[in-house]
Every structure is written in C-alpha cells, then in structure tokens.
Coordinates of C-alpha atoms in Angstrom, one line a residue:
Chain A
M1 CA 16.1 35.8 -5.4
F2 CA 19.0 35.0 -7.7
A3 CA 20.7 33.1 -4.9
L4 CA 17.5 31.1 -4.2
L5 CA 17.2 30.2 -7.9
A6 CA 20.8 29.2 -8.0
R7 CA 20.4 26.9 -5.0
T8 CA 17.3 25.3 -6.5
A9 CA 19.1 24.8 -9.8
V10 CA 22.0 23.0 -8.0
R11 CA 19.6 20.9 -6.0
S12 CA 17.7 19.8 -9.1
S13 CA 20.7 18.8 -11.0
A14 CA 22.1 17.0 -8.0
L15 CA 18.8 15.1 -7.9
A16 CA 19.0 14.4 -11.6
R17 CA 22.5 13.0 -11.2
R18 CA 21.6 10.9 -8.1
H19 CA 21.3 7.2 -8.6
L20 CA 20.2 5.4 -5.5
T21 CA 18.1 2.6 -4.2
K22 CA 15.4 3.0 -1.5
F23 CA 12.9 0.6 0.0
S24 CA 9.3 0.8 1.2
K25 CA 7.7 -0.8 4.2
D26 CA 5.7 -3.0 1.8
H27 CA 9.0 -4.7 0.8
E28 CA 9.4 -3.0 -2.5
W29 CA 12.7 -1.5 -3.8
V30 CA 13.0 1.5 -6.1
K31 CA 16.2 2.4 -8.1
I32 CA 16.1 6.1 -8.9
D33 CA 17.9 7.5 -11.9
Q34 CA 17.3 10.7 -13.7
G35 CA 13.9 11.3 -12.1
V36 CA 12.6 7.8 -13.0
G37 CA 12.2 5.0 -10.4
T38 CA 12.4 1.3 -11.4
V39 CA 10.3 -0.6 -8.9
G40 CA 10.2 -4.3 -7.9
I41 CA 9.7 -6.5 -4.9
T42 CA 12.6 -7.5 -2.6
N43 CA 14.1 -10.9 -2.3
Y44 CA 12.7 -11.0 1.3
A45 CA 9.2 -10.4 -0.2
Q46 CA 9.4 -13.1 -2.8
S47 CA 10.7 -15.6 -0.3
A48 CA 7.8 -14.8 2.1
L49 CA 5.2 -15.0 -0.7
G50 CA 6.2 -18.4 -2.0
D51 CA 5.8 -19.5 -5.6
I52 CA 4.3 -16.6 -7.6
V53 CA 1.7 -17.8 -10.1
Y54 CA 0.3 -14.5 -11.3
V55 CA 1.3 -10.9 -11.6
E56 CA -0.7 -7.8 -12.5
I57 CA 1.2 -4.6 -13.1
P58 CA 0.1 -1.1 -14.1
K59 CA 0.3 0.1 -17.7
A60 CA 2.3 2.9 -19.2
G61 CA 0.5 6.2 -18.8
E62 CA -1.3 5.4 -15.5
E63 CA -1.0 7.9 -12.6
V64 CA 0.0 6.3 -9.4
T65 CA 0.4 7.2 -5.7
P66 CA 1.8 5.3 -2.8
E67 CA -1.7 5.1 -1.1
E68 CA -3.5 3.0 -3.7
P69 CA -2.5 -0.5 -5.0
V70 CA -1.3 -0.5 -8.6
G71 CA -1.1 -4.3 -9.1
V72 CA -1.3 -7.7 -7.5
V73 CA 0.8 -10.7 -7.0
E74 CA -0.8 -14.2 -6.4
S75 CA 1.2 -17.0 -4.7
V76 CA -0.2 -20.2 -3.3
K77 CA -3.9 -18.9 -3.3
S78 CA -2.8 -15.7 -1.6
T79 CA -3.2 -12.2 -3.2
S80 CA -0.9 -9.3 -2.1
D81 CA -1.3 -5.8 -3.4
I82 CA 1.6 -4.1 -5.2
F83 CA 2.1 -0.4 -4.5
S84 CA 4.3 2.3 -6.1
P85 CA 6.6 3.7 -3.4
L86 CA 6.5 7.0 -5.2
S87 CA 3.9 9.2 -6.9
G88 CA 4.1 9.7 -10.6
T89 CA 3.3 8.4 -14.1
I90 CA 4.1 4.9 -15.2
V91 CA 6.5 5.0 -18.2
E92 CA 7.1 1.3 -18.7
A93 CA 5.9 -2.1 -17.4
N94 CA 8.1 -5.1 -17.6
P95 CA 6.7 -7.6 -20.2
A96 CA 9.0 -10.3 -18.9
V97 CA 7.1 -10.8 -15.6
L98 CA 3.8 -11.0 -17.5
E99 CA 5.3 -13.8 -19.7
N100 CA 6.7 -15.7 -16.8
S101 CA 5.9 -15.0 -13.2
K102 CA 8.7 -17.3 -12.0
I103 CA 11.2 -14.6 -12.8
L104 CA 9.8 -12.7 -9.8
N105 CA 10.9 -15.5 -7.5
K106 CA 14.3 -16.1 -9.2
L107 CA 15.5 -12.5 -9.9
P108 CA 13.2 -10.1 -8.0
E109 CA 15.8 -7.4 -7.7
T110 CA 17.2 -7.4 -11.3
D111 CA 15.3 -9.0 -14.3
G112 CA 12.1 -9.2 -12.2
W113 CA 11.6 -5.5 -12.0
L114 CA 7.9 -4.6 -12.3
F115 CA 7.5 -1.1 -13.7
K116 CA 9.2 2.3 -14.1
V117 CA 7.6 5.5 -12.8
K118 CA 8.4 9.1 -13.7
I119 CA 8.6 10.7 -10.2
S120 CA 6.3 13.6 -9.7
N121 CA 7.2 14.4 -6.1
P122 CA 10.9 13.9 -5.3
A123 CA 10.3 14.9 -1.6
E124 CA 8.7 11.4 -1.2
I125 CA 12.1 9.8 -1.8
E126 CA 13.3 11.0 1.6
E127 CA 10.4 9.2 3.3
L128 CA 11.5 5.8 2.0
L129 CA 14.0 3.5 3.9
D130 CA 17.6 3.2 3.0
L131 CA 19.3 -0.3 2.9
A132 CA 20.3 -0.3 6.5
A133 CA 16.8 0.7 7.7
Y134 CA 15.2 -1.9 5.4
K135 CA 17.5 -4.6 6.7
K136 CA 16.5 -3.7 10.2
L137 CA 12.8 -3.9 9.3
T138 CA 13.2 -7.4 7.9
E139 CA 15.2 -8.6 10.9
D140 CA 12.6 -7.2 13.2
E141 CA 9.8 -9.0 11.3
D142 CA 11.7 -12.3 11.5
H143 CA 12.4 -12.1 15.2
Chain B
D1 CA -11.8 -6.2 3.2
R2 CA -13.4 -3.6 5.4
L3 CA -12.6 -5.4 8.6
L4 CA -9.0 -5.8 7.3
R5 CA -8.7 -2.1 6.9
R6 CA -10.6 -0.9 9.9
S7 CA -10.0 -3.2 12.8
D8 CA -7.1 -3.2 15.2
P9 CA -4.1 -4.8 13.4
R10 CA -3.3 -6.8 16.5
A11 CA -6.7 -8.3 16.7
H12 CA -7.7 -11.9 15.8
I13 CA -11.1 -11.9 14.4
L14 CA -13.4 -14.8 13.4
L15 CA -16.3 -14.2 11.1
L16 CA -18.7 -17.0 10.3
W17 CA -21.3 -16.6 7.5
R18 CA -23.3 -18.2 4.8
N19 CA -25.2 -17.0 1.7
R20 CA -27.6 -17.8 -1.1
P21 CA -26.4 -19.9 -4.0
C22 CA -23.4 -18.5 -5.8
V23 CA -20.1 -19.4 -7.4
V24 CA -17.2 -17.4 -6.1
I25 CA -14.1 -17.2 -8.2
G26 CA -10.6 -16.1 -7.1
R27 CA -9.4 -12.6 -7.9
N28 CA -7.4 -13.7 -10.9
Q29 CA -9.6 -16.3 -12.5
N30 CA -11.6 -16.6 -15.7
P31 CA -15.4 -17.2 -15.2
W32 CA -15.8 -18.6 -18.7
K33 CA -13.2 -21.2 -18.0
E34 CA -14.1 -22.0 -14.4
C35 CA -17.9 -22.3 -14.6
D36 CA -20.8 -23.1 -16.8
L37 CA -22.3 -19.6 -17.0
A38 CA -25.4 -20.9 -18.8
A39 CA -26.0 -23.4 -16.0
L40 CA -25.5 -20.7 -13.4
R41 CA -28.2 -18.6 -15.0
A42 CA -30.6 -21.5 -15.4
R43 CA -30.2 -22.4 -11.8
D44 CA -30.3 -18.9 -10.4
V45 CA -26.7 -19.2 -9.0
W46 CA -25.0 -15.8 -8.9
L47 CA -21.4 -15.2 -9.8
A48 CA -19.0 -13.3 -7.5
R49 CA -15.3 -12.6 -7.6
R50 CA -13.5 -12.2 -4.3
T51 CA -10.3 -10.2 -3.6
S52 CA -8.3 -13.2 -2.3
G53 CA -6.6 -15.7 -4.5
G54 CA -7.2 -19.4 -5.3
G55 CA -9.9 -21.2 -7.2
A56 CA -13.6 -21.4 -7.8
V57 CA -16.0 -22.5 -5.1
Y58 CA -19.8 -23.0 -4.8
H59 CA -21.8 -21.6 -1.9
D60 CA -25.4 -22.3 -0.8
L61 CA -27.0 -22.3 2.5
G62 CA -25.6 -25.8 3.1
N63 CA -22.1 -24.3 3.0
T64 CA -20.7 -22.2 5.9
N65 CA -17.8 -19.8 5.4
Y66 CA -15.3 -18.8 7.9
T67 CA -12.9 -15.8 7.8
V68 CA -10.1 -15.3 10.2
L69 CA -8.2 -12.1 10.3
M70 CA -4.9 -11.9 12.1
P71 CA -1.7 -9.9 12.3
R72 CA 0.6 -10.5 9.3
A73 CA 3.4 -11.7 11.6
E74 CA 1.2 -14.6 12.8
F75 CA 0.1 -15.7 9.4
S76 CA 0.6 -19.2 8.0
R77 CA -1.5 -20.9 5.5
D78 CA -2.1 -24.0 7.7
R79 CA -2.7 -22.3 11.0
C80 CA -6.4 -21.6 10.5
A81 CA -7.1 -24.7 8.5
Q82 CA -5.6 -26.7 11.5
M83 CA -7.9 -24.8 13.9
V84 CA -10.9 -25.7 11.8
A85 CA -9.8 -29.4 11.5
R86 CA -9.4 -29.5 15.3
A87 CA -12.8 -28.0 15.7
L88 CA -14.3 -30.8 13.7
Q89 CA -12.3 -33.5 15.5
N90 CA -12.8 -32.2 19.0
H91 CA -16.4 -30.9 18.9
A92 CA -18.1 -32.6 16.0
D93 CA -16.5 -36.1 16.0
V94 CA -15.4 -35.7 12.4
P95 CA -11.9 -36.9 11.6
A96 CA -10.8 -33.9 9.5
H97 CA -7.2 -33.2 8.5
V98 CA -5.4 -30.5 6.5
T99 CA -4.1 -31.3 3.0
A100 CA -0.9 -30.2 1.3
R101 CA -2.9 -27.5 -0.5
H102 CA -4.0 -26.0 2.9
D103 CA -7.6 -27.3 2.5
V104 CA -9.5 -29.4 5.0
A105 CA -10.5 -32.9 4.0
V106 CA -12.1 -36.0 5.5
G107 CA -10.7 -39.2 4.2
G108 CA -9.7 -38.5 0.6
R109 CA -12.4 -35.8 0.1
K110 CA -12.2 -32.1 0.4
V111 CA -14.8 -30.5 2.6
S112 CA -13.3 -27.0 2.7
G113 CA -11.4 -24.8 0.3
S114 CA -9.1 -21.9 1.3
A115 CA -8.0 -18.6 0.0
F116 CA -5.9 -15.8 1.5
K117 CA -5.2 -12.1 1.3
L118 CA -2.0 -10.5 2.6
T119 CA -1.3 -6.9 3.5
T120 CA 1.7 -5.4 5.2
A121 CA 0.1 -5.5 8.7
R122 CA -2.7 -8.0 8.4
A123 CA -3.7 -11.2 6.7
F124 CA -7.0 -13.1 6.3
H125 CA -7.8 -16.6 5.6
H126 CA -11.2 -17.5 4.4
G127 CA -12.6 -20.9 3.6
T128 CA -15.7 -22.8 2.8
M129 CA -17.2 -25.7 4.7
L130 CA -19.5 -28.0 2.9
I131 CA -22.0 -29.1 5.5
D132 CA -25.1 -30.1 3.5
A133 CA -24.6 -28.3 0.2
D134 CA -26.2 -29.4 -3.1
L135 CA -23.2 -31.2 -4.6
A136 CA -25.0 -32.1 -7.8
R137 CA -25.5 -28.4 -8.4
L138 CA -21.9 -27.7 -7.3
H139 CA -20.6 -30.0 -10.0
G140 CA -23.0 -28.7 -12.6
C141 CA -21.8 -25.2 -12.0
L142 CA -18.1 -25.7 -11.7
R143 CA -17.5 -27.5 -15.0
S144 CA -17.2 -25.3 -17.9
P145 CA -17.9 -26.6 -21.4
H146 CA -15.2 -24.2 -22.7
A147 CA -12.4 -25.0 -20.4
A148 CA -10.3 -26.8 -22.9
A149 CA -10.8 -24.2 -25.6
I150 CA -9.7 -21.2 -23.5
E151 CA -6.1 -20.3 -23.2
A152 CA -5.8 -17.8 -20.3
R153 CA -3.4 -16.0 -18.2
G154 CA -4.5 -16.1 -14.6
V155 CA -5.1 -18.8 -12.1
D156 CA -6.8 -22.1 -12.8
S157 CA -8.7 -24.1 -10.2
V158 CA -7.4 -27.5 -9.1
P159 CA -10.4 -29.8 -8.9
S160 CA -10.6 -32.2 -6.1
P161 CA -13.3 -34.8 -5.1
V162 CA -15.6 -33.1 -2.5
A163 CA -17.9 -34.3 0.2
N164 CA -20.3 -32.7 2.7
L165 CA -19.7 -33.1 6.4
R166 CA -23.2 -34.6 6.3
D167 CA -21.6 -37.7 4.9
F168 CA -19.6 -38.1 8.1
S169 CA -22.0 -36.9 10.8
W170 CA -25.8 -36.9 11.1
S171 CA -25.8 -34.2 13.7
I172 CA -23.5 -31.6 12.2
D173 CA -25.3 -28.4 10.9
H174 CA -24.5 -24.7 10.5
A175 CA -25.0 -23.9 14.1
A176 CA -23.0 -26.8 15.4
F177 CA -20.1 -26.0 13.0
C178 CA -20.1 -22.4 14.1
D179 CA -20.1 -23.4 17.7
A180 CA -17.2 -25.9 17.2
V181 CA -15.1 -23.3 15.4
C182 CA -15.8 -20.6 18.0
R183 CA -14.7 -22.9 20.8
E184 CA -11.5 -23.8 19.0
F185 CA -10.8 -20.2 18.2
A186 CA -11.3 -19.3 21.9
A187 CA -9.0 -22.2 22.9
A188 CA -6.3 -20.7 20.6
H189 CA -6.7 -17.0 21.4
G190 CA -8.3 -16.7 24.8
P191 CA -11.8 -15.6 25.8
V192 CA -14.0 -14.3 23.0
S193 CA -16.6 -11.6 23.2
P194 CA -19.2 -10.5 20.7
V195 CA -18.4 -7.1 19.4
H196 CA -20.4 -4.6 17.4
V197 CA -18.1 -3.0 14.8
D198 CA -19.0 0.6 14.5
P199 CA -18.7 1.8 10.9
A200 CA -17.1 4.9 12.3
A201 CA -14.1 2.6 12.9
E202 CA -13.4 2.1 16.5
P203 CA -10.8 -0.6 16.6
V204 CA -12.0 -4.0 18.0
G205 CA -10.0 -5.6 20.8
P206 CA -7.9 -8.7 20.5
A207 CA -9.8 -12.0 20.1
A208 CA -13.3 -10.8 19.3
K209 CA -16.3 -12.7 18.0
L210 CA -18.6 -10.5 16.0
D211 CA -22.2 -10.6 17.1
P212 CA -24.2 -11.8 14.0
D213 CA -27.1 -9.7 15.1
G214 CA -25.0 -6.6 15.2
A215 CA -26.2 -4.7 12.2
D216 CA -23.2 -2.5 12.2
A217 CA -20.8 -5.5 11.8
L218 CA -22.5 -6.7 8.7
A219 CA -23.5 -3.3 7.4
V220 CA -22.2 -3.3 3.8
D221 CA -20.4 -0.3 2.5
A222 CA -22.6 0.8 -0.4
E223 CA -19.7 1.8 -2.5
A224 CA -17.9 -1.5 -2.0
R225 CA -21.0 -3.4 -2.8
A226 CA -21.5 -1.5 -6.0
R227 CA -17.9 -2.1 -7.0
L228 CA -18.0 -5.8 -6.3
A229 CA -21.3 -6.3 -8.0
A230 CA -20.3 -4.5 -11.2
W231 CA -19.8 -6.4 -14.4
D232 CA -16.4 -4.7 -14.7
W233 CA -15.2 -6.4 -11.6
R234 CA -16.9 -9.8 -11.8
Y235 CA -16.2 -10.4 -15.6
G236 CA -14.1 -7.5 -16.7
Q237 CA -11.3 -8.2 -14.1
T238 CA -10.5 -11.4 -16.0
P239 CA -6.9 -11.6 -17.2
D240 CA -6.4 -11.7 -20.9
F241 CA -7.4 -14.8 -22.7
V242 CA -7.9 -16.4 -26.1
H243 CA -10.9 -18.6 -26.9
R244 CA -10.4 -21.0 -29.9
L245 CA -13.5 -22.5 -31.5
D246 CA -13.0 -25.5 -33.7
G247 CA -15.7 -27.6 -35.2
G248 CA -17.3 -24.9 -37.4
Y249 CA -18.6 -27.5 -39.9
F250 CA -21.0 -25.9 -42.2
S251 CA -22.3 -27.3 -45.4
W252 CA -20.6 -24.5 -47.3
A253 CA -17.3 -24.3 -45.4
T254 CA -15.2 -25.5 -42.5
L255 CA -14.1 -22.8 -40.2
S256 CA -12.4 -22.1 -36.9
A257 CA -12.4 -18.9 -34.8
T258 CA -9.9 -17.3 -32.5
I259 CA -11.3 -14.6 -30.2
A260 CA -9.0 -12.6 -28.0
V261 CA -10.5 -11.0 -24.9
H262 CA -9.1 -8.1 -22.9
R263 CA -10.8 -6.9 -19.7
G264 CA -13.9 -8.9 -20.6
H265 CA -14.3 -7.3 -24.0
V266 CA -13.5 -8.8 -27.4
A267 CA -10.2 -7.4 -28.6
S268 CA -10.1 -9.3 -31.9
A269 CA -12.2 -12.0 -33.6
V270 CA -10.6 -13.9 -36.5
V271 CA -12.7 -16.6 -38.3
A272 CA -10.9 -18.5 -41.0
P273 CA -10.8 -21.8 -42.9
P274 CA -7.9 -24.2 -42.4
P275 CA -4.6 -23.0 -43.9
D276 CA -4.7 -25.6 -46.6
A277 CA -8.3 -24.9 -47.7
S278 CA -9.1 -22.9 -50.8
A279 CA -10.0 -19.3 -50.4
P280 CA -13.7 -18.8 -49.4
P281 CA -16.2 -17.4 -51.9
P282 CA -16.9 -13.7 -51.7
H283 CA -20.1 -13.8 -49.7
V284 CA -18.4 -16.1 -47.1
R285 CA -15.4 -13.8 -47.1
A286 CA -17.7 -10.9 -46.4
A287 CA -19.2 -12.7 -43.4
L288 CA -15.8 -13.4 -42.0
D289 CA -14.7 -9.8 -42.5
G290 CA -18.0 -8.6 -41.0
I291 CA -17.4 -10.5 -37.8
A292 CA -13.8 -9.4 -37.5
H293 CA -15.0 -5.8 -37.9
L294 CA -18.1 -5.8 -35.7
L295 CA -17.3 -8.0 -32.8
P296 CA -14.3 -6.1 -31.2
G297 CA -15.4 -3.9 -28.4
A298 CA -18.3 -6.1 -27.4
R299 CA -18.6 -7.4 -23.9
Y300 CA -17.8 -11.1 -24.0
D301 CA -21.4 -12.1 -23.5
R302 CA -24.1 -13.4 -25.8
A303 CA -26.5 -10.5 -25.6
D304 CA -23.9 -7.8 -26.3
A305 CA -22.2 -9.8 -29.1
A306 CA -25.6 -10.6 -30.7
A307 CA -26.5 -7.0 -30.8
R308 CA -23.2 -6.1 -32.5
L309 CA -23.5 -8.9 -35.0
A310 CA -27.2 -8.1 -35.9
P311 CA -26.4 -6.3 -39.2
L312 CA -24.9 -9.5 -40.6
R313 CA -28.0 -11.6 -40.1
A314 CA -29.5 -10.7 -43.5
D315 CA -27.2 -13.2 -45.1
R316 CA -28.0 -16.8 -44.2
H317 CA -24.4 -18.0 -44.1
A318 CA -23.4 -15.1 -41.9
A319 CA -26.4 -15.8 -39.6
E320 CA -25.3 -19.5 -39.2
L321 CA -21.8 -18.3 -38.4
C322 CA -23.0 -15.8 -35.8
D323 CA -25.2 -18.5 -34.1
W324 CA -22.2 -20.8 -33.9
I325 CA -20.0 -18.1 -32.3
L326 CA -22.8 -16.9 -30.0
A327 CA -23.3 -20.4 -28.7
A328 CA -19.8 -20.4 -27.5
L329 CA -20.1 -17.2 -25.6
D330 CA -22.2 -18.6 -22.8

C-alpha cells in the first residue's frame, strides 16, 4: 500500500512538472503546464481556414469535454467548431482574439491562444498526438 | 447537420429543398442589424439562424436551396458553385458564373448565395437559388432601419444586386433547376441513386441522391428542431452589440441612449443628455435612472422591454421616453 502511494505521488509530481505540447486531430495544439492546458489552433489550421473574421470561445468556469464543441471560428462564410482536446474547466479565455480575430491568422501558436483549461483527466493527454504524429497527419492530408 | 454527422464521410450527397417565406441569417449574425424585424412580422416571414457562416438570405417557394456534403479533403468553396453554374449553362441555357465571393451570378447580378460548414472529416456547402422569388419582399426584409445605429461583433452581410433566374429564362422552374443540378452532380460523381436515410444511421453509399418522398430522409430530429426554433438560438445566439439611439428630441430635453446587449438580453441601458447640456431636472433624472435600472435583463424585444418599463409609465415624460426606446427595439 505504502509503495503504491509512493509511486502515485512520484507520478503526480512528474505530471505537475511536465511541460509539453500535444496536438489533436482537429488541428488544435495544447501546451500543458502544471495541470493547465493552453489551447489554440495550429498554423496548418489557420492556413486552411483562410481569413478569420469571427471567433467565439468558452468563458471561464465552463466545463468542457473533447466530444462537444466549445466555440466557433468563421472564415470566408465557413464555420468550424472549436473543441477542447482535454476535459476540464476553463480558467481563462484570451480577450485578444475577441478584440481582433486576425491575430489567429498571424500568431495562432503564440499570442493567438484561445483558452486555458484546468485538466480533469490527465489520462486523456496520452491519447493526443505528439509533434511527429501531428506532422504526419498534416502531410497525409495534403497528399 | 444530421446528415453531416450520420452519413458515410466518404459520401457525396446532394440535397435540394425549398421552404415557406423566411429570412435565414448566418450563425454569427445580428438579426436586428440584418433585417427589418417589424417587416418580417407584418409579412409573415419567419426568422431562422443556420449553423453555417456567411450573410442573410431570403427564402420563399420561388427560391430553391441546394446542399452538397462531401469529404473534407475534397472541399473547396468554388467547387459546388461551379457545378451549379455548369448546371445552369449546360441544362438551362442560363449563362451563370461563379463570383470572387463564391456566389453564382448571371451578368452582374447575384442569383445564389453560399455558406459553408467544415468539420474534421466532412464539409457542406449550401446555397440559395432565386428562381422566381418575391424580390420586393426580399429587399423589404433584408434592409434594417437600425443597421447604422448598431455596432456589433459578428459577421455583416455584404449586399449585392440580385436577380431571379426568371429574368434570364422563361422555362426555368424548381423542377427544371433540380433536374439540371442532379445531372451535373451525376456527371461529376458518377451514377446517382435515390436513397432513404434511416434515422437509425445506416451510412449512405458514395454519390447518393436522396429521394424527396423518403420520409426518413427528411424526418426532423425533434430535439434539433426545438433547439433551432428556440428564441435563445435565433436571437440569443447574437454576438454582443451596442445600439445607439440618437434623435431623442423631446420638448423637455434632448437625449441619446446607449443599449448594450449580451446573448439577446439587455446588459445595460444608459440614457443621457449631451455632455455639454445642463443637468436634467429631478423628474427627468428619475426617468433616466428608472430605465437604467429596469431594462437590464429584458429580452431585446419590444414586448419584454415594454413589460419591464411599465412601472415608469405613470409619469408622462418617462412614458414618452419609453415609447421612443421601444420603437427602436423592433
């Protein structure tokens, strides 16, 4: 019992220290740090969408799961749903993208982050793609 | 949306349909800014909000809609528009072309507007086709008296001069248009066959034309219908906006109002004299404060706002003020 608890404790703190970036099949990235994921769309996504004219993102306090859309992006008369790659509670939405949707086209992987989610199920992180797998996905789509 | 979720992602599906008079706004639009809601009510034109993007369009039985679903990898905004333009050229003798905004036009006039929805695996393009629609009613509905006074997040329509196909062909009608598009769809994708879509979600095969008599295909999901018909979707889904009312010229004061609206409900309502005017007398001040206090929380619609402001009507200045504000809420 004691050994099990010790292993769990080590694993939790390792997770807490981990700082990594993962990707979803919906072309979102998530940077995970101290149990909070910062989410945005990838450069591949913004390029495929074209000029983004409107963004809707979830508010702080909302509970989210990967199955249901949490927001929307509109570009050239086309709507695309935004998902959270991980389940949890939204802790912050990025006011900059609401002010100016163009930032999503210009800096999708830095200043154009969409929201931060406090992760409720760390096991889901393993199901996301790493950079190599995501690159392969985009190459396969472009074939 | 249901077909998007339930049919085979590799399938190409064409759906042709038309409906009773309504205005359909894009997912991220503002109905108060895009249409004359009082005119819609007076003319029994319904308001709907779709899930795809783009601007406001008018439907009646003289307009035919097409929806094409396809795998995401094959999506381009011009592909279906070009198919529809070819259908008109090849089978209806109408010299249609695709515009830079992915619409279909004849000469300089738009006959079809387009909107799109994208998901990871699928995409759909749907568009209108004005065949013999009531253009006078279209213009009357799509011009809002409040457009200039509303500052909104969200997506604005880009108006274009429109025309019916009837202006270019005496023989074109709903059936002929559907036939032309089906033929062009078959030319692009191979043989088509009518398919009944089972609500228990059997995937349809590639290149399928839905049988319009197949009740299953058009059976509406009751939950989806309720959600899309709800005020909270049609009006409440509107992005945040501010409505500024000037021209409050009363014999006893000059006023302007700034009403902020969030999710279709009033968030704040500030009525004030110009900055350089002298302070209003106490009974006017009371009316201004009354409005600021009572209106927040109301749906942005005349009936709900009137009910909330009813306590103020005892004072004649306040009643005049309320009437002025309520007139702007239509």
